[in-house]
Amino acid sequence: MKTYVITVSRFFPSTHLRRGEPTHFVEKILKGSKIHTIRSNFSLWRQRFNEIEKGNACLSLRYWSDKPFRSKQIEFTRLTKDDGVGMQRLMFENGDVSHPFIQNGFLKTPLTVGDLALNDCLSLDDFREWFLDYDLDGSLGIIHFTKFRY
């Protein structure tokens, strides 16, 4: 079985106003309050999730033991299609973080940025700051850790 890795931040990144403060993402994922993560490169993740949905792959959630990209990764959970993992295409109207929507074929389902932030376990201000340097003109992937979907 193939394994696809997602590393989650234990601390706010250096580009964030709260840099260095703990995010508690690992604990929040394990207790079920952080139910998704948002990642760039939608098409790559779509291919990976096609394999996960067929039962040929799993998702390994990990964190860095020390400095990101310079230390060992530690797996804290492994998820399969039986856990309800999935993904949706996330887009932002005119690249504006305040106007998110789910794109499913020709169907656009508007979301509130507050709901996205809440389910990502970030305050609205932290969410906006986190995605400040992201290219929001293209497709992002919402990777769900549970059966919840927008």
Short mmCIF file of C-alpha atoms in Angstrom, two decimals:
data_model
loop_
_atom_site.label_atom_id
_atom_site.label_comp_id
_atom_site.label_asym_id
_atom_site.label_seq_id
_atom_site.Cartn_x
_atom_site.Cartn_y
_atom_site.Cartn_z
CA MET A 1 0.00 0.00 0.00
CA LYS A 2 1.31 3.45 -0.92
CA THR A 3 1.69 6.04 1.80
CA TYR A 4 1.21 9.75 1.22
CA VAL A 5 2.57 12.09 3.86
CA ILE A 6 1.17 15.32 5.24
CA THR A 7 3.24 17.14 7.81
CA VAL A 8 1.41 19.50 10.13
CA SER A 9 2.94 22.47 11.85
CA ARG A 10 3.36 22.32 15.60
CA PHE A 11 4.31 26.00 15.59
CA PHE A 12 3.18 29.02 13.61
CA PRO A 13 5.59 29.61 10.71
CA SER A 14 8.16 32.39 10.60
CA THR A 15 5.99 34.31 8.10
CA HIS A 16 3.09 34.52 10.60
CA LEU A 17 2.62 37.25 13.22
CA ARG A 18 2.43 34.52 15.88
CA ARG A 19 5.63 32.84 14.64
CA GLY A 20 7.02 30.27 17.03
CA GLU A 21 3.84 29.93 19.11
CA PRO A 22 2.37 26.41 19.33
CA THR A 23 -0.53 25.57 17.00
CA HIS A 24 -1.58 22.41 18.88
CA PHE A 25 -2.62 20.97 15.49
CA VAL A 26 -1.52 17.42 16.35
CA GLU A 27 -3.66 17.33 19.49
CA LYS A 28 -6.58 19.01 17.71
CA ILE A 29 -6.51 16.47 14.88
CA LEU A 30 -6.37 13.57 17.34
CA LYS A 31 -9.34 14.87 19.34
CA GLY A 32 -11.31 15.64 16.15
CA SER A 33 -11.58 19.43 16.33
CA LYS A 34 -9.20 20.13 13.41
CA ILE A 35 -11.04 18.28 10.69
CA HIS A 36 -9.09 19.39 7.64
CA THR A 37 -6.01 21.03 6.25
CA ILE A 38 -5.66 23.15 3.13
CA ARG A 39 -2.88 22.44 0.66
CA SER A 40 -1.70 23.86 -2.62
CA ASN A 41 -1.19 21.69 -5.71
CA PHE A 42 -4.74 20.43 -6.03
CA SER A 43 -4.06 18.25 -9.08
CA LEU A 44 -1.28 16.29 -7.33
CA TRP A 45 -3.46 15.70 -4.26
CA ARG A 46 -6.43 14.73 -6.48
CA GLN A 47 -4.29 11.95 -8.04
CA ARG A 48 -3.21 10.76 -4.61
CA PHE A 49 -6.76 10.74 -3.29
CA ASN A 50 -7.92 8.72 -6.29
CA GLU A 51 -5.57 6.00 -5.04
CA ILE A 52 -6.68 6.41 -1.41
CA GLU A 53 -10.36 6.15 -2.44
CA LYS A 54 -9.60 2.89 -4.27
CA GLY A 55 -7.98 1.49 -1.11
CA ASN A 56 -4.51 1.40 -2.68
CA ALA A 57 -2.98 4.12 -0.49
CA CYS A 58 -3.20 5.72 2.94
CA LEU A 59 -2.48 9.10 4.45
CA SER A 60 0.27 9.39 7.07
CA LEU A 61 -0.04 12.48 9.28
CA ARG A 62 3.27 13.56 10.74
CA TYR A 63 5.08 16.39 12.47
CA TRP A 64 8.74 17.37 12.52
CA SER A 65 10.65 16.27 15.62
CA ASP A 66 12.60 19.55 15.59
CA LYS A 67 13.27 22.03 12.76
CA PRO A 68 11.04 21.58 9.69
CA PHE A 69 12.79 19.88 6.76
CA ARG A 70 15.90 19.36 8.92
CA SER A 71 14.70 16.78 11.40
CA LYS A 72 12.99 13.43 11.55
CA GLN A 73 9.26 13.18 10.87
CA ILE A 74 7.13 11.49 13.50
CA GLU A 75 3.89 9.82 12.43
CA PHE A 76 1.02 10.45 14.84
CA THR A 77 -1.80 8.83 12.88
CA ARG A 78 -2.50 6.97 9.68
CA LEU A 79 -5.81 7.36 7.83
CA THR A 80 -7.49 5.38 5.05
CA LYS A 81 -10.69 5.63 3.07
CA ASP A 82 -12.39 3.72 5.92
CA ASP A 83 -11.69 6.70 8.20
CA GLY A 84 -13.60 8.95 5.80
CA VAL A 85 -10.66 10.95 4.46
CA GLY A 86 -11.35 12.87 1.30
CA MET A 87 -10.75 16.10 -0.49
CA GLN A 88 -12.52 18.96 -2.17
CA ARG A 89 -11.38 21.68 -4.56
CA LEU A 90 -11.17 25.04 -2.79
CA MET A 91 -11.05 28.29 -4.70
CA PHE A 92 -11.25 31.96 -3.81
CA GLU A 93 -13.26 34.46 -5.84
CA ASN A 94 -10.77 36.89 -7.44
CA GLY A 95 -8.01 35.43 -5.24
CA ASP A 96 -9.62 37.00 -2.15
CA VAL A 97 -9.33 34.92 1.05
CA SER A 98 -12.64 36.43 2.20
CA HIS A 99 -14.58 34.76 -0.64
CA PRO A 100 -13.97 30.99 -0.62
CA PHE A 101 -16.02 28.43 -2.52
CA ILE A 102 -15.98 24.72 -3.30
CA GLN A 103 -15.71 23.94 -7.00
CA ASN A 104 -17.27 20.64 -8.09
CA GLY A 105 -17.40 20.54 -11.87
CA PHE A 106 -19.52 23.54 -12.85
CA LEU A 107 -21.12 23.78 -9.41
CA LYS A 108 -19.78 26.47 -7.08
CA THR A 109 -20.74 26.23 -3.41
CA PRO A 110 -19.93 29.41 -1.47
CA LEU A 111 -18.35 29.06 1.97
CA THR A 112 -17.67 31.47 4.76
CA VAL A 113 -14.06 32.11 5.60
CA GLY A 114 -15.10 31.80 9.25
CA ASP A 115 -16.20 28.19 8.75
CA LEU A 116 -12.94 27.37 6.97
CA ALA A 117 -10.92 28.92 9.77
CA LEU A 118 -12.96 27.19 12.49
CA ASN A 119 -12.60 23.73 10.92
CA ASP A 120 -8.89 24.36 10.40
CA CYS A 121 -8.65 25.28 14.11
CA LEU A 122 -7.48 28.81 13.48
CA SER A 123 -8.97 32.14 14.47
CA LEU A 124 -10.17 34.22 11.55
CA ASP A 125 -7.19 36.57 11.92
CA ASP A 126 -4.74 33.65 12.13
CA PHE A 127 -6.34 32.02 9.07
CA ARG A 128 -6.05 35.20 7.01
CA GLU A 129 -2.44 35.66 8.12
CA TRP A 130 -1.57 31.99 7.38
CA PHE A 131 -2.76 32.33 3.78
CA LEU A 132 -1.37 35.83 3.19
CA ASP A 133 1.49 34.60 0.96
CA TYR A 134 -0.47 31.82 -0.79
CA ASP A 135 -1.40 32.08 -4.45
CA LEU A 136 -5.18 32.12 -4.08
CA ASP A 137 -5.89 32.50 -7.81
CA GLY A 138 -5.68 28.75 -8.46
CA SER A 139 -7.12 25.60 -6.92
CA LEU A 140 -6.25 24.46 -3.43
CA GLY A 141 -7.23 21.16 -1.87
CA ILE A 142 -9.14 20.81 1.37
CA ILE A 143 -7.92 17.51 2.76
CA HIS A 144 -10.52 16.16 5.15
CA PHE A 145 -9.50 13.92 8.05
CA THR A 146 -13.12 12.85 8.69
CA LYS A 147 -16.30 12.19 6.69
CA PHE A 148 -17.28 15.87 6.94
CA ARG A 149 -17.63 17.72 3.62
CA TYR A 150 -18.78 21.20 2.75
#
